[in-house]
Amino acid sequence: MIKILLAGQGGQGVLSIGQMLAESGLREGKEVSYLPAYGPEMRGGTANCSVIISEEEIASPLCNTPDVLIALNSPSFHKFAPRVKPGGIIIVNGSISDSYAGRDDLSVYDVLANDLAIEAGNVRAANMVAMGALFALTQLVKERSILNCLQERFVGKAAVYETNVRAFRAGVGAVAK
Amino acid sequence: MSKILLHGTEAICEGAIRNGCRAFFGYPITPQNEVPEYMSVKMPQIGGVFVQAESEVAAINMVYGAAGAGIRAMTSSSSPGVSLKQEGISYIACARIPCVIVNIMRAGPGLGGIQPAQGDYFQATKGGGHGDYHLIVLAPSSVQEACDYTYRAFDLADRYRVPAMILADGMIGQLMEPVELPPMRDLKEIPEKDWATSGHYGAARRVLNSLIIQPDELEPHVNEMQRTYEEIYRNERRAVEYCTEDAEIVLTAYGTVARIVKSAVNELRKQGVKAGCVRPITLYPFPDDTYAACAARPNTKAFLSVELSLGQMVEDVKLAVNGKKPVYFYGRTGGNVPEESEIVAAAKKALAQAEAEK
C-alpha cells in the first residue's frame, strides 16, 4: 500500500494528477482511493489531495502520514514535509521552492518542475514533471496507464498531450541521474 | 461489468437514477453541490425532472408532491439545509409518502463549518421534525456503498411507505473510489403504488394528507405508522462485524469513521491488542442485536464508540449493550477527523479503564 499526498497552489493541477494516478491504478486492477481536501478555496489558494494505491482493500482513505509527498510549491512543502513517514520520499518543485526539509530520515528530490515544463512547452505541465519523477522513483503504476489517462484527458488536443508527455519524460529523467 | 472511478456524490446520483428516481429537487449547499450538479445534467437526459428550488423548504415540498404522485423522487442537502427541510419531512412521514433524502453532513451546530461531521445522528434517527415518526436511515462508508444504499433506499421506502435517508459525511461525498454500477432498472419493474395521487380518471378518490384533525382518527393512523416501524425493526437491522469473535475491545463507528476505525483495529491487532469493530449500516433501525451478541461474549471487556460528534450514537450503543459491559466514547468535532493513532490510543485507554473498574 502506497499513500501519496499531492499538494500545491490551486491551478497547478495537483488534483488532476491525483485523479489520474488513481485512475491509472484502477485500470491495473488495484484498489485505489482519491480524497481531495475541500474548502473555501480558489485559484491561487492551496490545494491538496490524498491518493492510496494498494493491492488489498483500503480501510482508511486518509493520508495523515504519507509515504510520498509531491509538493509543487514552497508553502505546501513546508506544511507537509514533517508528516512524511520516515524512509519516505518527497518530490519538491525546486523551481519555486527550497528543498530543505530539516530531517535526514527521508529522501528529498529537488525537481525543477517549472523550468522543465517550460522547456517541454508550457509551465502548466509542471504537474506532469512531478508525475514523471513519482513514476521513476516508485513504479507504482505503469507508464502506459498514465499516458493512456493523459491521452483521454486531452482528446482532440494533440499538442497539449505531446507537451504533457515531454514534461512527464523530463520528470523521469530528472530523478534518473 | 468493469469498475469506474466516481465521487461519492456522483455514486449517490447513479444509485438513485438506476433504481428509477426520475425527479430531483435541490438547493445548493457545500459539501453536496455535486449532487444537484450531476442531477441537473442527468435528469433531462433520461426524461426526469430537475428543479433547483428557491429554498430547501420548497425542494422538500416538491418531493412531497412528486412522490405523492407516485414518482420516485429525491432531494439532497447538508446539515443546515436538512434542518430547514424538517417540517416537510414530518408532513411526508405522516402522509406516508416514500422518498429519499440525502444528508451529506457538515460540522454544526448553526451554520457551522463545511468539513465532515456526524452531528446530525440524533436528528436523522430520532425523528428530526415534530411528532412520532422515524425515517429509515442508511449510512454508507464507501463510494460503492453510497451507490448501493441509495439504490436500496428507494426500494425500502416504497415497501414500507416510509421516507428513507442517506446519512453520509462530507468525506464520503468528496472521496473518489472504484464503483461497479448496478444495471439501469426498467421503470415497469417497479411495483405500482395503489395509493398514489396519480390522476382520478373515474377511479376511487385517493387522498394524501398530513392533517388529521380528529383525535380518534389520528391515533389509529399514528399507531399504524408505529406498527410499520416495528416491522422495519424486525426485518431491516443491518451491521457488519470485523474481528469481533475474540475481541476484548469492540470499537464501533459508522460512515467514513468506520474506515479509520478498521485501520485502527488492524494496528491494535498488530500491537497484540484483541480489537474488533461493529459498523452499523442501518442507523434506524439500529442493529442492537449485533451489539447484544458482542456484549454477551465473555471475551468482550468494553465497547468504544468513535464519532465525528460529541457522543450521539453512543447512546444507542449503551441501550443495546444494556449495562452488560462498559461503553466508552471518543469523538472529534468541528470538522476535524481523528487519526488512526488517536483511535488506537483511545481504545487502549478504554480497555485499561474497563479493567481498572472491574
Coordinates of C-alpha atoms in Angstrom, one line a residue:
Chain A
M1 CA 0.0 0.0 0.0
I2 CA 1.4 3.4 -1.0
K3 CA 0.0 6.6 0.3
I4 CA 0.7 9.7 -1.7
L5 CA -0.1 13.3 -0.7
L6 CA -0.1 15.8 -3.6
A7 CA -0.1 19.5 -2.7
G8 CA 0.4 22.8 -4.3
Q9 CA -1.2 26.0 -5.3
G10 CA -4.7 26.0 -6.7
G11 CA -4.4 25.8 -10.5
Q12 CA -1.1 23.9 -10.6
G13 CA -3.0 20.7 -11.3
V14 CA -2.3 18.6 -8.2
L15 CA -5.9 17.4 -8.1
S16 CA -5.7 16.5 -11.8
I17 CA -2.6 14.3 -11.4
G18 CA -4.0 12.8 -8.2
Q19 CA -7.1 11.7 -10.0
M20 CA -5.0 10.5 -13.0
L21 CA -2.9 8.4 -10.6
A22 CA -6.0 6.8 -9.0
E23 CA -7.5 6.2 -12.5
S24 CA -4.2 4.5 -13.6
G25 CA -4.2 2.3 -10.6
L26 CA -7.8 1.3 -11.1
R27 CA -7.1 0.3 -14.7
E28 CA -4.4 -2.1 -13.5
G29 CA -6.9 -3.7 -11.2
K30 CA -5.6 -2.2 -8.0
E31 CA -7.6 -0.8 -5.1
V32 CA -7.5 3.0 -5.1
S33 CA -8.9 6.0 -3.3
Y34 CA -8.7 9.7 -4.1
L35 CA -9.6 12.2 -1.5
P36 CA -9.4 15.9 -2.3
A37 CA -9.2 18.4 0.6
Y38 CA -12.2 20.7 0.0
G39 CA -12.8 24.1 1.5
P40 CA -13.4 27.7 0.6
E41 CA -10.6 27.6 -1.9
M42 CA -9.9 29.3 -5.2
R43 CA -7.2 29.7 -7.9
G44 CA -4.1 30.9 -6.1
G45 CA -5.2 29.3 -2.8
T46 CA -3.9 25.9 -1.6
A47 CA -5.0 22.6 -2.9
N48 CA -4.1 19.0 -1.9
C49 CA -5.4 15.5 -2.3
S50 CA -4.6 12.1 -0.9
V51 CA -4.2 9.1 -3.2
I52 CA -3.8 5.5 -2.0
I53 CA -2.9 2.7 -4.3
S54 CA -3.0 -0.8 -2.8
E55 CA -3.2 -4.5 -3.6
E56 CA -5.6 -5.1 -0.7
E57 CA -8.8 -3.4 0.4
I58 CA -8.2 0.2 1.6
A59 CA -9.6 0.9 5.0
S60 CA -8.9 4.5 5.9
P61 CA -8.7 6.8 2.9
L62 CA -6.7 9.4 4.9
C63 CA -3.0 10.1 4.4
N64 CA -2.0 11.7 7.6
T65 CA 1.4 10.1 7.3
P66 CA 2.1 9.7 3.6
D67 CA 4.8 7.5 2.1
V68 CA 5.3 10.1 -0.7
L69 CA 4.8 13.8 -0.8
I70 CA 4.6 15.8 -4.0
A71 CA 4.9 19.5 -3.2
L72 CA 4.5 21.8 -6.1
N73 CA 5.1 25.0 -4.1
S74 CA 7.0 26.1 -1.1
P75 CA 4.2 26.5 1.4
S76 CA 2.9 23.0 0.8
F77 CA 6.4 21.6 1.1
H78 CA 7.0 23.1 4.5
K79 CA 3.5 22.3 5.7
F80 CA 3.5 18.6 4.8
A81 CA 7.2 17.6 4.9
P82 CA 7.1 17.0 8.7
R83 CA 4.3 14.5 8.2
V84 CA 6.0 12.2 5.7
K85 CA 6.8 8.7 7.0
P86 CA 10.4 8.0 7.9
G87 CA 12.1 6.4 4.9
G88 CA 9.6 8.2 2.6
I89 CA 10.1 10.3 -0.4
I90 CA 9.5 14.0 -1.1
I91 CA 9.4 15.4 -4.6
V92 CA 9.6 19.2 -4.4
N93 CA 9.2 21.7 -7.2
G94 CA 12.7 23.2 -6.9
S95 CA 11.9 26.0 -9.4
I96 CA 9.8 27.8 -6.9
S97 CA 10.7 26.2 -3.5
D98 CA 13.7 25.5 -1.4
S99 CA 14.2 21.8 -0.6
Y100 CA 15.4 21.8 3.0
A101 CA 13.0 19.6 5.0
G102 CA 15.1 19.7 8.2
R103 CA 15.1 15.9 8.5
D104 CA 17.5 13.3 7.4
D105 CA 15.3 10.2 7.6
L106 CA 13.8 10.5 4.2
S107 CA 14.8 11.3 0.6
V108 CA 14.1 14.7 -0.9
Y109 CA 14.2 15.0 -4.7
D110 CA 14.6 18.6 -5.8
V111 CA 13.0 18.6 -9.3
L112 CA 12.9 21.8 -11.3
A113 CA 9.4 21.2 -12.4
N114 CA 8.5 24.7 -13.6
D115 CA 11.8 25.0 -15.6
L116 CA 11.4 21.6 -17.2
A117 CA 7.8 22.2 -18.0
I118 CA 8.7 25.5 -19.8
E119 CA 11.3 23.5 -21.8
A120 CA 8.7 21.0 -22.6
G121 CA 6.4 23.7 -23.9
N122 CA 4.2 25.0 -21.1
V123 CA 4.7 25.8 -17.5
R124 CA 1.3 24.4 -16.7
A125 CA 2.7 20.9 -17.3
A126 CA 4.8 21.2 -14.1
N127 CA 2.4 18.7 -12.5
M128 CA 3.3 16.1 -15.1
V129 CA 7.0 16.7 -14.5
A130 CA 6.3 15.7 -10.8
M131 CA 4.2 12.8 -12.0
G132 CA 7.2 11.6 -14.1
A133 CA 9.5 11.8 -11.1
L134 CA 7.0 9.9 -9.0
F135 CA 6.7 7.2 -11.6
A136 CA 10.5 6.8 -12.0
L137 CA 11.0 6.6 -8.2
T138 CA 8.2 4.3 -7.2
Q139 CA 6.9 2.5 -10.4
L140 CA 3.6 2.2 -8.5
V141 CA 1.7 2.2 -11.8
K142 CA 2.8 1.5 -15.4
E143 CA 3.9 4.3 -17.6
R144 CA 1.4 3.2 -20.2
S145 CA -1.6 3.6 -17.8
I146 CA -0.6 7.2 -17.0
L147 CA -0.1 8.0 -20.7
N148 CA -3.5 6.4 -21.6
C149 CA -5.2 8.6 -19.0
L150 CA -3.4 11.6 -20.2
Q151 CA -4.4 10.9 -23.8
E152 CA -8.1 10.6 -22.8
R153 CA -8.0 13.8 -20.9
F154 CA -6.6 15.7 -23.9
V155 CA -8.7 14.1 -26.7
G156 CA -8.6 16.4 -29.7
K157 CA -5.7 18.4 -28.2
A158 CA -2.7 16.6 -29.6
A159 CA -0.3 19.4 -29.0
V160 CA -1.3 19.7 -25.3
Y161 CA -0.9 15.9 -25.0
E162 CA 2.6 16.0 -26.5
T163 CA 3.7 18.8 -24.2
N164 CA 2.5 16.8 -21.2
V165 CA 4.3 13.7 -22.4
R166 CA 7.5 15.6 -22.8
A167 CA 7.1 17.1 -19.3
F168 CA 6.4 13.6 -18.0
R169 CA 9.6 12.2 -19.6
A170 CA 11.6 15.2 -18.3
G171 CA 10.4 14.3 -14.8
V172 CA 11.5 10.7 -15.3
G173 CA 14.9 12.0 -16.5
A174 CA 15.3 14.5 -13.6
V175 CA 15.5 11.8 -11.0
A176 CA 17.1 9.0 -13.1
K177 CA 20.6 10.6 -12.7
Chain B
M1 CA -19.1 -5.1 -15.6
S2 CA -16.0 -3.0 -15.1
K3 CA -15.4 -0.5 -12.3
I4 CA -15.2 3.2 -12.8
L5 CA -13.9 6.0 -10.7
L6 CA -16.6 8.1 -9.2
H7 CA -17.1 10.7 -6.5
G8 CA -19.4 9.7 -3.6
T9 CA -21.9 12.3 -4.6
E10 CA -22.0 11.0 -8.2
A11 CA -22.4 7.4 -6.9
I12 CA -25.4 8.5 -4.9
C13 CA -27.0 10.0 -8.0
E14 CA -26.3 6.9 -10.1
G15 CA -27.7 4.7 -7.4
A16 CA -30.9 6.8 -7.4
I17 CA -31.2 7.0 -11.2
R18 CA -30.6 3.3 -11.7
N19 CA -33.4 2.4 -9.3
G20 CA -36.0 4.6 -11.0
C21 CA -35.5 8.1 -9.5
R22 CA -37.0 10.5 -12.0
A23 CA -37.4 13.7 -10.0
F24 CA -34.8 15.6 -8.1
F25 CA -35.3 18.9 -6.2
G26 CA -32.4 20.6 -4.6
Y27 CA -30.8 23.8 -3.3
P28 CA -27.1 24.4 -3.2
I29 CA -25.0 23.9 -0.1
T30 CA -21.4 22.7 0.4
P31 CA -20.4 19.8 0.6
Q32 CA -23.2 18.3 -1.5
N33 CA -23.3 20.6 -4.5
E34 CA -22.1 17.9 -6.9
V35 CA -25.4 16.0 -6.3
P36 CA -27.6 18.7 -7.9
E37 CA -24.9 19.5 -10.4
Y38 CA -24.8 15.8 -11.6
M39 CA -28.6 15.5 -11.5
S40 CA -29.1 18.7 -13.5
V41 CA -27.2 17.1 -16.3
K42 CA -28.6 13.5 -16.0
M43 CA -32.3 14.1 -15.3
P44 CA -33.1 15.8 -18.6
Q45 CA -31.2 13.0 -20.4
I46 CA -33.4 10.2 -19.0
G47 CA -36.7 12.0 -19.1
G48 CA -36.7 13.0 -15.5
V49 CA -37.3 16.3 -13.7
F50 CA -34.6 18.5 -12.2
V51 CA -35.5 21.7 -10.3
Q52 CA -33.2 24.0 -8.5
A53 CA -35.8 25.2 -6.0
E54 CA -35.8 28.6 -4.4
S55 CA -35.1 27.1 -1.0
E56 CA -34.6 23.9 0.9
V57 CA -38.2 24.2 2.2
A58 CA -39.5 24.4 -1.4
A59 CA -37.4 21.5 -2.5
I60 CA -38.7 19.1 0.1
N61 CA -42.3 20.1 -0.6
M62 CA -41.7 19.5 -4.3
V63 CA -40.6 16.0 -3.3
Y64 CA -43.8 15.7 -1.3
G65 CA -45.8 16.5 -4.5
A66 CA -43.8 14.4 -7.0
A67 CA -43.5 11.3 -4.7
G68 CA -47.2 11.7 -3.8
A69 CA -48.0 11.3 -7.5
G70 CA -46.1 8.0 -7.4
I71 CA -42.7 9.1 -8.9
R72 CA -39.5 8.1 -7.2
A73 CA -38.2 11.4 -6.0
M74 CA -35.1 12.6 -4.1
T75 CA -33.7 15.7 -2.5
S76 CA -30.2 16.3 -1.0
S77 CA -28.7 18.8 1.2
S78 CA -26.2 19.2 4.0
S79 CA -26.8 19.7 7.7
P80 CA -28.3 23.3 8.0
G81 CA -30.3 22.7 4.8
V82 CA -31.7 19.4 6.2
S83 CA -32.8 21.3 9.3
L84 CA -34.8 23.6 7.1
K85 CA -36.4 20.5 5.5
Q86 CA -37.7 19.0 8.7
E87 CA -41.2 20.4 8.6
G88 CA -41.7 18.9 5.1
I89 CA -40.1 15.6 6.2
S90 CA -42.6 15.3 9.1
Y91 CA -45.5 16.0 6.7
I92 CA -44.2 13.4 4.2
A93 CA -43.8 10.8 7.0
C94 CA -47.4 11.4 8.2
A95 CA -48.8 11.3 4.7
R96 CA -46.8 8.0 4.3
I97 CA -45.1 9.0 1.1
P98 CA -41.9 7.1 0.2
C99 CA -39.0 9.3 -1.0
V100 CA -35.2 9.6 -0.4
I101 CA -33.5 12.4 1.4
V102 CA -29.7 12.7 1.3
N103 CA -27.8 14.4 4.1
I104 CA -24.1 15.0 3.4
M105 CA -23.3 16.1 6.9
R106 CA -21.1 19.1 7.7
A107 CA -20.0 20.5 11.1
G108 CA -22.6 22.2 13.2
P109 CA -24.4 23.5 15.2
G110 CA -25.7 26.5 13.4
L111 CA -24.3 27.3 10.0
G112 CA -21.2 25.7 11.4
G113 CA -18.4 24.7 9.0
I114 CA -18.1 22.8 5.8
Q115 CA -15.8 20.0 6.8
P116 CA -17.1 16.4 7.6
A117 CA -19.1 15.7 10.7
Q118 CA -21.7 13.3 12.2
G119 CA -23.6 15.7 14.4
D120 CA -26.9 15.0 12.8
Y121 CA -27.3 11.5 14.1
F122 CA -30.0 12.4 16.6
Q123 CA -31.9 14.4 14.0
A124 CA -31.8 11.6 11.5
T125 CA -32.6 8.7 13.7
K126 CA -34.9 10.1 16.3
G127 CA -37.4 11.8 14.0
G128 CA -35.9 15.2 13.3
G129 CA -39.1 17.0 12.8
H130 CA -42.2 17.2 15.1
G131 CA -44.4 14.2 16.0
D132 CA -44.0 10.5 16.4
Y133 CA -42.2 9.3 13.3
H134 CA -39.0 7.8 12.0
L135 CA -37.0 7.6 8.8
I136 CA -35.2 4.5 7.5
V137 CA -31.5 5.7 7.8
L138 CA -28.7 4.1 5.9
A139 CA -25.0 5.1 6.4
P140 CA -22.6 4.4 3.6
S141 CA -18.9 4.1 4.4
S142 CA -17.5 3.8 0.8
V143 CA -18.3 5.2 -2.6
Q144 CA -19.7 1.8 -3.7
E145 CA -22.0 1.7 -0.7
A146 CA -23.1 5.3 -1.4
C147 CA -24.4 3.9 -4.7
D148 CA -25.8 0.6 -3.4
Y149 CA -27.5 2.1 -0.3
T150 CA -29.2 4.9 -2.3
Y151 CA -30.4 2.2 -4.7
R152 CA -31.7 0.1 -1.8
A153 CA -33.3 3.2 -0.1
F154 CA -35.8 3.6 -2.8
D155 CA -37.0 0.0 -2.5
L156 CA -37.2 0.2 1.3
A157 CA -39.1 3.5 1.2
D158 CA -41.6 2.1 -1.3
R159 CA -42.0 -1.2 0.5
Y160 CA -42.9 0.4 3.9
R161 CA -44.2 3.8 2.7
V162 CA -41.6 5.4 4.9
P163 CA -39.2 8.1 3.8
A164 CA -35.5 7.0 3.7
M165 CA -32.4 9.0 4.5
I166 CA -28.9 8.5 3.3
L167 CA -26.7 9.8 6.1
A168 CA -23.2 10.4 4.9
D169 CA -20.4 12.8 5.8
G170 CA -18.6 15.3 3.7
M171 CA -15.7 12.9 3.2
I172 CA -17.8 10.3 1.5
G173 CA -19.2 13.0 -0.7
Q174 CA -15.8 14.1 -1.9
L175 CA -14.0 10.7 -1.9
M176 CA -13.3 9.0 -5.3
E177 CA -13.2 5.2 -5.5
P178 CA -13.9 2.5 -7.9
V179 CA -17.5 1.6 -8.3
E180 CA -19.4 -1.1 -10.0
L181 CA -22.7 0.4 -11.0
P182 CA -25.9 -1.7 -10.9
P183 CA -27.8 -2.1 -14.2
M184 CA -30.5 0.5 -15.1
R185 CA -33.8 -0.7 -13.7
D186 CA -36.8 -0.8 -16.1
L187 CA -39.4 1.5 -14.6
K188 CA -42.1 -1.1 -15.5
E189 CA -40.5 -3.4 -12.9
I190 CA -41.2 -1.0 -10.1
P191 CA -44.3 -2.1 -8.2
E192 CA -47.4 0.0 -8.8
K193 CA -48.5 2.3 -6.0
D194 CA -52.2 1.8 -5.3
W195 CA -52.3 4.9 -3.1
A196 CA -50.6 7.4 -5.3
T197 CA -52.5 10.5 -6.3
S198 CA -51.6 10.0 -10.0
G199 CA -54.9 11.1 -11.5
H200 CA -58.6 10.4 -10.8
Y201 CA -59.8 9.0 -14.2
G202 CA -63.1 7.9 -12.7
A203 CA -61.5 5.6 -10.2
A204 CA -61.9 5.8 -6.4
R205 CA -60.6 9.1 -5.0
R206 CA -57.2 8.9 -3.3
V207 CA -56.1 11.4 -0.7
L208 CA -52.7 12.0 0.8
N209 CA -52.8 14.3 3.8
S210 CA -51.0 15.0 7.0
L211 CA -53.8 17.0 8.6
I212 CA -55.9 14.5 10.6
I213 CA -57.8 16.7 13.0
Q214 CA -60.0 14.2 14.8
P215 CA -58.1 12.5 17.7
D216 CA -59.9 9.3 17.1
E217 CA -58.7 9.3 13.5
L218 CA -55.1 10.5 14.2
E219 CA -54.4 8.0 16.9
P220 CA -55.0 4.9 14.8
H221 CA -53.1 6.4 12.0
V222 CA -50.0 7.0 14.2
N223 CA -50.4 3.6 15.7
E224 CA -50.4 2.1 12.2
M225 CA -47.1 4.0 11.5
Q226 CA -45.7 2.7 14.7
R227 CA -46.6 -0.9 13.6
T228 CA -44.6 -0.3 10.4
Y229 CA -41.6 0.9 12.4
E230 CA -41.8 -2.3 14.4
E231 CA -41.9 -4.3 11.3
I232 CA -38.9 -2.4 9.9
Y233 CA -37.1 -3.0 13.2
R234 CA -37.7 -6.8 12.9
N235 CA -36.7 -7.1 9.2
E236 CA -34.1 -4.4 8.3
R237 CA -31.5 -4.1 11.0
R238 CA -28.0 -4.5 9.3
A239 CA -24.5 -4.3 10.6
V240 CA -21.0 -5.5 9.6
E241 CA -18.7 -7.1 12.2
Y242 CA -15.0 -7.3 11.9
C243 CA -12.8 -9.4 14.1
T244 CA -15.3 -9.3 17.0
E245 CA -15.4 -13.1 17.8
D246 CA -12.4 -13.0 20.1
A247 CA -12.2 -9.2 20.7
E248 CA -11.6 -7.8 24.1
I249 CA -12.4 -4.2 23.0
V250 CA -15.2 -3.7 20.4
L251 CA -15.0 -0.4 18.6
T252 CA -17.9 0.9 16.7
A253 CA -18.4 3.7 14.2
Y254 CA -20.4 4.4 11.0
G255 CA -19.6 6.2 7.7
T256 CA -16.1 7.3 7.0
V257 CA -15.0 7.0 10.6
A258 CA -15.7 3.3 10.4
R259 CA -12.9 3.0 7.8
I260 CA -10.4 4.8 10.1
V261 CA -11.6 2.5 12.9
K262 CA -11.0 -0.5 10.8
S263 CA -7.4 0.6 10.2
A264 CA -7.1 1.2 13.9
V265 CA -8.3 -2.3 14.6
N266 CA -5.7 -3.7 12.3
E267 CA -3.0 -1.6 14.0
L268 CA -4.2 -2.7 17.5
R269 CA -4.1 -6.4 16.4
K270 CA -0.6 -5.8 15.2
Q271 CA 0.3 -4.5 18.6
G272 CA -1.2 -7.5 20.3
V273 CA -4.5 -6.0 21.5
K274 CA -7.5 -8.1 20.7
A275 CA -9.7 -5.5 19.0
G276 CA -12.7 -5.7 16.7
C277 CA -15.3 -3.4 15.3
V278 CA -19.0 -3.2 14.5
R279 CA -20.2 -0.9 11.8
P280 CA -24.0 -0.3 11.6
I281 CA -25.3 0.0 8.1
T282 CA -28.8 0.9 9.2
L283 CA -28.8 3.7 11.9
Y284 CA -32.5 3.4 12.1
P285 CA -33.5 0.7 12.8
F286 CA -30.4 0.4 15.0
P287 CA -28.8 -3.1 14.8
D288 CA -29.0 -3.6 18.6
D289 CA -28.9 -7.4 18.1
T290 CA -25.3 -7.3 16.9
Y291 CA -24.2 -5.3 19.9
A292 CA -26.1 -7.5 22.3
A293 CA -24.4 -10.6 20.8
C294 CA -21.0 -8.9 21.3
A295 CA -21.9 -7.9 24.8
A296 CA -22.9 -11.5 25.6
R297 CA -19.5 -12.9 24.7
P298 CA -17.3 -13.5 27.8
N299 CA -14.2 -12.2 26.0
T300 CA -15.7 -8.8 25.3
K301 CA -14.5 -6.4 28.0
A302 CA -15.6 -3.0 26.7
F303 CA -17.1 -1.0 23.8
L304 CA -15.8 2.2 22.3
S305 CA -18.0 4.4 20.1
V306 CA -16.0 6.7 17.8
E307 CA -17.9 9.5 16.2
L308 CA -17.5 12.9 14.5
S309 CA -19.7 14.3 17.2
L310 CA -19.6 14.7 21.0
G311 CA -21.5 11.5 21.6
Q312 CA -24.7 10.6 19.8
M313 CA -24.7 7.1 18.5
V314 CA -23.0 6.0 21.8
E315 CA -26.5 6.4 23.5
D316 CA -27.9 3.7 21.2
V317 CA -24.9 1.5 21.8
K318 CA -25.5 1.8 25.5
L319 CA -29.1 0.9 25.1
A320 CA -28.1 -2.1 23.0
V321 CA -25.4 -3.3 25.4
N322 CA -27.8 -2.7 28.2
G323 CA -25.3 -2.4 31.0
K324 CA -23.7 -5.7 30.4
K325 CA -20.3 -4.2 29.6
P326 CA -18.9 -0.6 29.9
V327 CA -19.3 1.6 26.9
Y328 CA -16.8 4.4 26.3
F329 CA -16.7 7.3 23.8
Y330 CA -14.2 9.1 21.6
G331 CA -15.2 11.9 19.3
R332 CA -13.9 14.8 17.3
T333 CA -16.0 17.7 16.1
G334 CA -15.9 21.0 14.3
G335 CA -14.9 19.3 11.0
N336 CA -11.8 17.5 12.4
V337 CA -11.4 13.9 11.7
P338 CA -9.5 11.6 14.1
E339 CA -6.3 10.0 13.0
E340 CA -5.8 6.2 13.3
S341 CA -3.3 6.8 16.1
E342 CA -5.8 8.8 18.2
I343 CA -8.3 5.9 18.0
V344 CA -5.6 3.3 18.8
A345 CA -4.8 5.3 22.0
A346 CA -8.5 5.8 22.9
A347 CA -9.1 2.1 22.5
K348 CA -6.2 1.2 24.8
K349 CA -7.3 3.7 27.4
A350 CA -10.9 2.3 27.3
L351 CA -9.6 -1.2 27.8
A352 CA -7.4 -0.2 30.7
Q353 CA -10.3 1.7 32.3
A354 CA -12.6 -1.3 31.9
E355 CA -10.1 -3.5 33.6
A356 CA -9.5 -1.0 36.4
E357 CA -13.2 -0.6 37.1
K358 CA -13.8 -4.3 37.3

